[in-house]
Coordinates of C-alpha atoms in Angstrom, one line a residue:
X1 CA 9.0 9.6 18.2
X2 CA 5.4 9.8 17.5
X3 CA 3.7 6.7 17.9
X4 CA 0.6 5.2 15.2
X5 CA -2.9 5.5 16.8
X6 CA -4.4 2.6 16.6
X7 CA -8.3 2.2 16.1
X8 CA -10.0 -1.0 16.6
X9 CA -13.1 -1.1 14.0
X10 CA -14.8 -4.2 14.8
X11 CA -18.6 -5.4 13.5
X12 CA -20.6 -5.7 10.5
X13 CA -18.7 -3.0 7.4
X14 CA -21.1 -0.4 8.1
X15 CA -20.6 -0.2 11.7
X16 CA -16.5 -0.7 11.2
X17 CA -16.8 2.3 8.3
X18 CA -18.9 4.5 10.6
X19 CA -15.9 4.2 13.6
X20 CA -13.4 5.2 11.6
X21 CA -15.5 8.4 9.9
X22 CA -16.3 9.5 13.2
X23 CA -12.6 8.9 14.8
X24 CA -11.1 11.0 12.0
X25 CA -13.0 13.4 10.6
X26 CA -11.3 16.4 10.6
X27 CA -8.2 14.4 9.2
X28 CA -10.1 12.9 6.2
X29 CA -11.7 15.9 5.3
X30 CA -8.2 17.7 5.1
X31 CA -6.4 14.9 3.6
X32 CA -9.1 14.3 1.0
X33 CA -8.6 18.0 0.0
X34 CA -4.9 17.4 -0.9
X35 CA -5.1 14.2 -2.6
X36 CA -7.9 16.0 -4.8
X37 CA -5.9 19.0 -5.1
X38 CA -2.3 16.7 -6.0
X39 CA -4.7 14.3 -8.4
X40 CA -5.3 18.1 -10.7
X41 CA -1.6 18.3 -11.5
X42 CA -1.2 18.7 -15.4
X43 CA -4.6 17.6 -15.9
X44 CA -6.2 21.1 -16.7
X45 CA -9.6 19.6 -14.6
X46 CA -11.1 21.5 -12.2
X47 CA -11.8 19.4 -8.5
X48 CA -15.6 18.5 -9.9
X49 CA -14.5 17.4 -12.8
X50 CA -12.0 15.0 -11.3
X51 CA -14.4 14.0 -8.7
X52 CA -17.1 13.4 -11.9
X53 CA -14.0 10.8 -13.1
X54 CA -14.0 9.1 -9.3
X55 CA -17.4 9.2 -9.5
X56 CA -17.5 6.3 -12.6
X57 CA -15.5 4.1 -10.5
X58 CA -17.7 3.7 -7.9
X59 CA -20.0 0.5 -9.4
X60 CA -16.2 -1.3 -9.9
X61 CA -15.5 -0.9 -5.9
X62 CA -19.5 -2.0 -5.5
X63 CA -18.9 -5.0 -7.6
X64 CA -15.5 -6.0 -6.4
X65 CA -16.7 -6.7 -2.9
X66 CA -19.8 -5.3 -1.9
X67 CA -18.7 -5.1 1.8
X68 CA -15.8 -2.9 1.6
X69 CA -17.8 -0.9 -0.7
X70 CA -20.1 -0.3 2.5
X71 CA -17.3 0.1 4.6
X72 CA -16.3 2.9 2.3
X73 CA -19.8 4.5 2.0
X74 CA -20.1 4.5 5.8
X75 CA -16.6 6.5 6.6
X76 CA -17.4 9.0 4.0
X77 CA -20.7 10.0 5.5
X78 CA -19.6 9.6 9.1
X79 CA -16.8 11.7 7.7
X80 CA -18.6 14.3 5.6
X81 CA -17.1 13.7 2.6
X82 CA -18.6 12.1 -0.6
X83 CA -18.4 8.5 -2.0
X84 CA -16.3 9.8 -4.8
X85 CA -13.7 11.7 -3.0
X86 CA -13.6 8.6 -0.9
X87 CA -12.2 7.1 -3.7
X88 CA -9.4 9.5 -3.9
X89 CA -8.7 9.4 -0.9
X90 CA -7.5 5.8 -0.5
X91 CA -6.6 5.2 -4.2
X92 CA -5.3 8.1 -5.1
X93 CA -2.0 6.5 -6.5
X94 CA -4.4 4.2 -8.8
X95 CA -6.5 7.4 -9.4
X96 CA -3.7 9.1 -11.0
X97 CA -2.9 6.6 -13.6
X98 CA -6.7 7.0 -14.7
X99 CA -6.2 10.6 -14.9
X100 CA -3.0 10.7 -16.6
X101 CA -4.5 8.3 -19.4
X102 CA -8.0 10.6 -19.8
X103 CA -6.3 13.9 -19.0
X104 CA -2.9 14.2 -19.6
X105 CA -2.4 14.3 -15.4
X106 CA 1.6 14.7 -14.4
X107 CA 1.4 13.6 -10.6
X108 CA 3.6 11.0 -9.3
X109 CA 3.8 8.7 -6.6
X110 CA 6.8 6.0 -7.0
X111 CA 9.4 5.8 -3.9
X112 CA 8.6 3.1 -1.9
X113 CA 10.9 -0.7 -1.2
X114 CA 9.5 -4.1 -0.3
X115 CA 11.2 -7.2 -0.1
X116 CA 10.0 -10.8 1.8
X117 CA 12.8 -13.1 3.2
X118 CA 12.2 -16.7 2.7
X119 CA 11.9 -19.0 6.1
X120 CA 15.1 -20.9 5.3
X121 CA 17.0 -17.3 5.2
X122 CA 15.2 -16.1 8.3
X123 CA 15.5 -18.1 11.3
X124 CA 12.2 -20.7 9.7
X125 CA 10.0 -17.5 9.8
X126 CA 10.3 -15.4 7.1
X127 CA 9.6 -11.3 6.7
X128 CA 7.6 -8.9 4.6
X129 CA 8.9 -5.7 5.2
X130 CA 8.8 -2.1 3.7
X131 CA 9.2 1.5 3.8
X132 CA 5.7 3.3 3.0
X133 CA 6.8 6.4 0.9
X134 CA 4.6 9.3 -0.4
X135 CA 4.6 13.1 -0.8
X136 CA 5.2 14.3 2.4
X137 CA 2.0 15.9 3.5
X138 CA 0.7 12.1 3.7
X139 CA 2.7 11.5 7.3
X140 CA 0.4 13.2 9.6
X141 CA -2.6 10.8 8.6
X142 CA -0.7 7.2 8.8
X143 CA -2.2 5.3 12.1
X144 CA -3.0 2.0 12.3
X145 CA -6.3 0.2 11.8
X146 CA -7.3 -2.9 13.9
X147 CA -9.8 -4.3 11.8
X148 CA -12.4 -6.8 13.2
X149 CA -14.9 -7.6 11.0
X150 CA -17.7 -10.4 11.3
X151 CA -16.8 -13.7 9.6
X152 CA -13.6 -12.6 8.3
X153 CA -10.1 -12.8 9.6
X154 CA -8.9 -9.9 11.9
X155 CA -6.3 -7.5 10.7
X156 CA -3.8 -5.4 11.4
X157 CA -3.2 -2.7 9.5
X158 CA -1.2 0.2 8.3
X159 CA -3.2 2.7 6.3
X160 CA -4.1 6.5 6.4
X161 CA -7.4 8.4 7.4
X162 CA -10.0 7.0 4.8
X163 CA -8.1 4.7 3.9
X164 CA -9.4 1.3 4.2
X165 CA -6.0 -0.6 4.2
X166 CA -2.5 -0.5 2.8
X167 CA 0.0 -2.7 4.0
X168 CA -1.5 -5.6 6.8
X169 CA -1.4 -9.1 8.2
X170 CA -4.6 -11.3 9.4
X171 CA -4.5 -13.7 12.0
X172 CA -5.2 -16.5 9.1
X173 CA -1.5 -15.9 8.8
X174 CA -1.5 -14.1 5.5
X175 CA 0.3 -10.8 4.9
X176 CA 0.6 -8.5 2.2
X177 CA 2.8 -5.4 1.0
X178 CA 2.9 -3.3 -1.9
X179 CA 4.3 -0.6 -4.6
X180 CA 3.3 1.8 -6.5
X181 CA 4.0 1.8 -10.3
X182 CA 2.9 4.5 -12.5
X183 CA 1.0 3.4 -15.7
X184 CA -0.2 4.8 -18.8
X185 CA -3.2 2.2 -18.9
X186 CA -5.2 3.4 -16.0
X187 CA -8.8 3.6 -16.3
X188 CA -12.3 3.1 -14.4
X189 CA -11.6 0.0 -11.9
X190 CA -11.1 -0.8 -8.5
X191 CA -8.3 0.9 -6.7
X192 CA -5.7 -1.1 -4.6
X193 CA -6.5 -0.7 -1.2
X194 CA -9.9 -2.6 -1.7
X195 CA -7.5 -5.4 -3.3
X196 CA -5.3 -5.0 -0.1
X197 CA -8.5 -5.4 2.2
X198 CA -10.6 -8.1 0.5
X199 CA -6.6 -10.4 0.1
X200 CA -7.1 -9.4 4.4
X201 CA -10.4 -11.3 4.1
X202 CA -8.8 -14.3 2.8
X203 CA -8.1 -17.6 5.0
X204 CA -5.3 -18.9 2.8
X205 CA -2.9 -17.9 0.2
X206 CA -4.2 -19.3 -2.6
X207 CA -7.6 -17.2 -2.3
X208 CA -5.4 -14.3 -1.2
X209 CA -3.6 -14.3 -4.7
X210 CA -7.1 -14.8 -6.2
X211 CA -8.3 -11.3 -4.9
X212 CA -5.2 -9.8 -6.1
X213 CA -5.6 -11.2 -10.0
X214 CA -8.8 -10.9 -10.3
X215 CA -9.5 -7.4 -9.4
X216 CA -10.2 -4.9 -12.4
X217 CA -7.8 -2.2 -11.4
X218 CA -7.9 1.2 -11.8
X219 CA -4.5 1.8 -12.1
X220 CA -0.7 -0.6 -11.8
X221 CA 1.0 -1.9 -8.3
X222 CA 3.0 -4.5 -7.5
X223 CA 1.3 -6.5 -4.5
X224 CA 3.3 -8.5 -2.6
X225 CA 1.8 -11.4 -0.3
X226 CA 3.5 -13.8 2.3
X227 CA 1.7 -16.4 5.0
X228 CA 2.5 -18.7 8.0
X229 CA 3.4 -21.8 5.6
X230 CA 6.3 -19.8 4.1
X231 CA 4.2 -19.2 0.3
X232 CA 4.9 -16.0 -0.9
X233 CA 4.3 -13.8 -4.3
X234 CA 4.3 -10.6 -6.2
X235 CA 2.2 -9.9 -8.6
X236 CA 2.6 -6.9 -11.1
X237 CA -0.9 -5.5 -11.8
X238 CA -2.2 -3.0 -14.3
X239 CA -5.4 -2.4 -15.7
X240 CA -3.9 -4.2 -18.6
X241 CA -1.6 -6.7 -17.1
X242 CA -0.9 -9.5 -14.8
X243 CA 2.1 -11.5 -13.8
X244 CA 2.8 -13.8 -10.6
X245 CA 6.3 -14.1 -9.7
X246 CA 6.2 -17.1 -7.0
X247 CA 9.1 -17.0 -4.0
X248 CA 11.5 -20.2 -4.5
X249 CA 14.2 -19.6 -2.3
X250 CA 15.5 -16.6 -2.8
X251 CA 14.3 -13.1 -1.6
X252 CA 11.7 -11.4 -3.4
X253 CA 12.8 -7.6 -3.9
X254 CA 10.3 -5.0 -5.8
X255 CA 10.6 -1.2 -5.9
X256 CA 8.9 1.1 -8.1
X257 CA 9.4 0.4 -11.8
X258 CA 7.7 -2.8 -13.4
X259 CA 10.1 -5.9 -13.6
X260 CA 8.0 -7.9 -16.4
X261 CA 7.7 -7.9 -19.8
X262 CA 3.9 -7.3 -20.0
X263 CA 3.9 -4.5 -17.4
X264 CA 6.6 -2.2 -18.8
X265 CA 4.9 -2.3 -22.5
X266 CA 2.4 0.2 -20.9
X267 CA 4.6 1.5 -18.1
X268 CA 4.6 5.3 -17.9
X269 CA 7.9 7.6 -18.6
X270 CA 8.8 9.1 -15.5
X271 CA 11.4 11.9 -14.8
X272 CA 15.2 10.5 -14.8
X273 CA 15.7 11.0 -10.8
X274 CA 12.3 8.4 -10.1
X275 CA 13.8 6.0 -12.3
X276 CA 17.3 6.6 -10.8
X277 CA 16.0 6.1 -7.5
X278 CA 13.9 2.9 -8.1
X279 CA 16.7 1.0 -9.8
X280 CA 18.8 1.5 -7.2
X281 CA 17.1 1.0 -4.2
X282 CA 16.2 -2.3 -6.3
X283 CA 19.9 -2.4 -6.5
X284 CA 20.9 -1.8 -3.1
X285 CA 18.2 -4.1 -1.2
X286 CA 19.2 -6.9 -3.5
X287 CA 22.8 -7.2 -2.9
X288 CA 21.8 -6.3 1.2
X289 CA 19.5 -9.4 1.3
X290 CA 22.2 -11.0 -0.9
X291 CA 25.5 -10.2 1.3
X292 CA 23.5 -11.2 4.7
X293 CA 23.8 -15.4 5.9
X294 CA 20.1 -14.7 7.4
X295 CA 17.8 -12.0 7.8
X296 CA 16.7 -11.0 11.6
X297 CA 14.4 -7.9 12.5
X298 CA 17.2 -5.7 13.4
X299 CA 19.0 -7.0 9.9
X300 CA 15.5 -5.6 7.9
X301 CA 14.9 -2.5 10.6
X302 CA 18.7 -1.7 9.5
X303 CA 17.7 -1.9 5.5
X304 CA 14.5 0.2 6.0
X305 CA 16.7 3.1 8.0
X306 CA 19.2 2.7 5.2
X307 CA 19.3 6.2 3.7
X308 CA 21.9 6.2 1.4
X309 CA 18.8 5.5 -0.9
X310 CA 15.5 2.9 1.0
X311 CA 14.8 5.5 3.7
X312 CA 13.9 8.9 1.6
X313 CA 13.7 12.8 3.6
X314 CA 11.4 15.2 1.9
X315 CA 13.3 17.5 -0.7
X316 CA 12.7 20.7 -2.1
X317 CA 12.8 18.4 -5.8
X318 CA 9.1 16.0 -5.1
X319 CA 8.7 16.2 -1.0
X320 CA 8.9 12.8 -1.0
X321 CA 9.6 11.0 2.1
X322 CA 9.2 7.5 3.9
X323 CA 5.9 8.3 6.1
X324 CA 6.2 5.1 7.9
X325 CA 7.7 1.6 7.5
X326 CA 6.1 -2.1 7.9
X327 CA 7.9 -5.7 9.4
X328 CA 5.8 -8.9 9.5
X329 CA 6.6 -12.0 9.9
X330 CA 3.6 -14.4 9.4
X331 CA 4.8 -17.2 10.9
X332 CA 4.7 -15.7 14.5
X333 CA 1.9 -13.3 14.5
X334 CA 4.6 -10.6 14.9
X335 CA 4.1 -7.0 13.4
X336 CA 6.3 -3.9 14.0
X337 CA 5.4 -0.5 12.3
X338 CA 7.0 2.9 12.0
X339 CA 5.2 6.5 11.9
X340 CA 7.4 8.8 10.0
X341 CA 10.9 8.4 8.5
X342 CA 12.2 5.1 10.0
X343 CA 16.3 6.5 10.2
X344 CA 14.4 8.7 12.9
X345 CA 11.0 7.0 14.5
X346 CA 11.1 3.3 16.8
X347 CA 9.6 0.9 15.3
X348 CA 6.7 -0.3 18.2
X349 CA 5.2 -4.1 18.0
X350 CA 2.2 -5.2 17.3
X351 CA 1.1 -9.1 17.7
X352 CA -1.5 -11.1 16.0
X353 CA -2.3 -14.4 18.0
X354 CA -1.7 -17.5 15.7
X355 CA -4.9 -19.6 16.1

């Protein structure tokens, strides 16, 4: 087992930006080079042109939330790398929808399961929990980011070098998750891990969901959010297209392919074996959650090590595979979190005092 690192990034955004550069800058300059290099695929583009594309996006992250945007700023020059690669970097997955709509781009991202348990299924604390999967050479570079920033909730988080979140919980009590989906819409916006960060700055739910829906996205994912008071939501977000599915007593469920109306009018074809796999991990987690009286950690743990299709291995087809995994349950501060495929890693815990 190989356990996250965890950095604790604490002060104003420049200072918590700078910390992370510094901490990991061989691994950002490396893993920058691959995302740029996967983000080319079918595009024809040469690595400045792509990085001239990134480069347009930057005023969206600026005017989004001016804070993260200095966050960002600060690891890339800590880290050596520029402000447009750091935009690759963390969003590549949103990154690629833009390129696929201007260039004709063929990379894809789209194997990952989330699901939230409501309290009354769970014990009166409810779980978000989910298995973080991406081409393969992304598993050396997940780690975990304790993010304490001045004024704003503390996080934890699961993200990867230059990254400035993915998958987190505050101690305001509020959690979020998410999916990829793969769009034909994309275009010059803000990609999602600034949406996962600035929902992190949020106090309650309601403000939370606000971040989500109001960000002008680069590209589509399905966020999923979940607090202390048992609200929970996913919302399916495109550059295009919104829409809020609220939790009412059943499990929420979301894989990798969009589930509404407005989102799969500019959904992008995908080959056969990425749909396959999405519907039926969709499949499989919902009649799980389904066929279970109540949902426990071991219960989830035993649905994110589930490989007859949740937990993925790298194959010779995409090299794919489940780099890490995510439990939280809001209610009690609790947080456990996986490196690496989840059938074969522990899953160590993390806690987030409940003021």
């Amino acid at each position: 087992m190989t356990s996250p690192i965890v950095l604790v990034a604490a002060g104003d955004p420049r200072s918590m930006g700078t910390a992370h550069g510094l901490a990991f800058a061989d691994e950002i300059r490396a893993y920058t080079d691959k995302r740029v290099r996967l983000s080319l695929e079918g595009t024809g583009m040469s690595p400045a042109e792509a990085l001239a594309v990134a480069e347009l996006m930057l005023d969206a992250h600026r005017d989004y939330d001016a804070d993260l945007f200095t966050e960002m700023l600060a690891m890339a020059a800590a880290a050596g790398i520029s402000p447009a690669e750091a935009v690759i970097v963390g969003g590549y997955t949103d990154f690629i929808d833009t390129m696929r709509r201007r260039a004709g781009g063929s990379a894809f991202e789209d194997t990952c399961t989330t699901v939230i348990t409501p309290d009354t299924d769970s014990g009166g604390a409810g779980f978000l929990a989910q298995t973080w999967d991406m081409h393969a050479s992304a598993t050396p570079h997940v780690f975990m980011l304790d993010a304490r920033p001045g004024g704003r909730p503390g996080s934890l988080i699961f993200t990867t070098h230059g990254t400035l979140g993915q998958i987190g919980m505050n101690d305001a009590g509020i959690a979020i998750g998410i999916n990829n989906l793969t769009m034909d819409d994309g275009d010059i916006g803000v990609t999602w891990p600034f949406v996962v960060r600035k929902a992190l700055d949020q106090t309650d739910f309601e403000a939370a969901l606000e971040a989500v829906v109001d960000a002008d996205l680069a590209g589509g994912h399905s966020f999923l959010l979940f607090d202390a008071r048992g609200n929970g939501a996913v919302v399916e977000a495109t550059t295009t297209t919104t829409s809020i599915e609220r939790l009412d007593g059943r499990p929420l469920v979301h894989t990798n392919h969009c589930l509404t109306e407005a989102a799969a009018t500019v959904e992008s074809a995908r080959p056969d074996y990425l749909v396959e796999s999405s519907d039926l991990r969709l499949e499989h987690a919902t009649a799980y959650l389904a066929a279970s009286p109540a949902h426990t950690l071991e219960s989830l743990t035993a649905l994110l090590r589930d490989e007859a299709s949740i937990c993925r291995r790298s194959a010779s087809l995409d090299d794919y595979e489940s780099s890490g995994a995510v439990i939280m349950r809001p209610r009690t501060g609790d947080m456990w979190a996986c490196w690496g495929v989840p059938a074969d890693n522990d899953f160590e815990h993390f806690r987030i005092p409940r003021g």
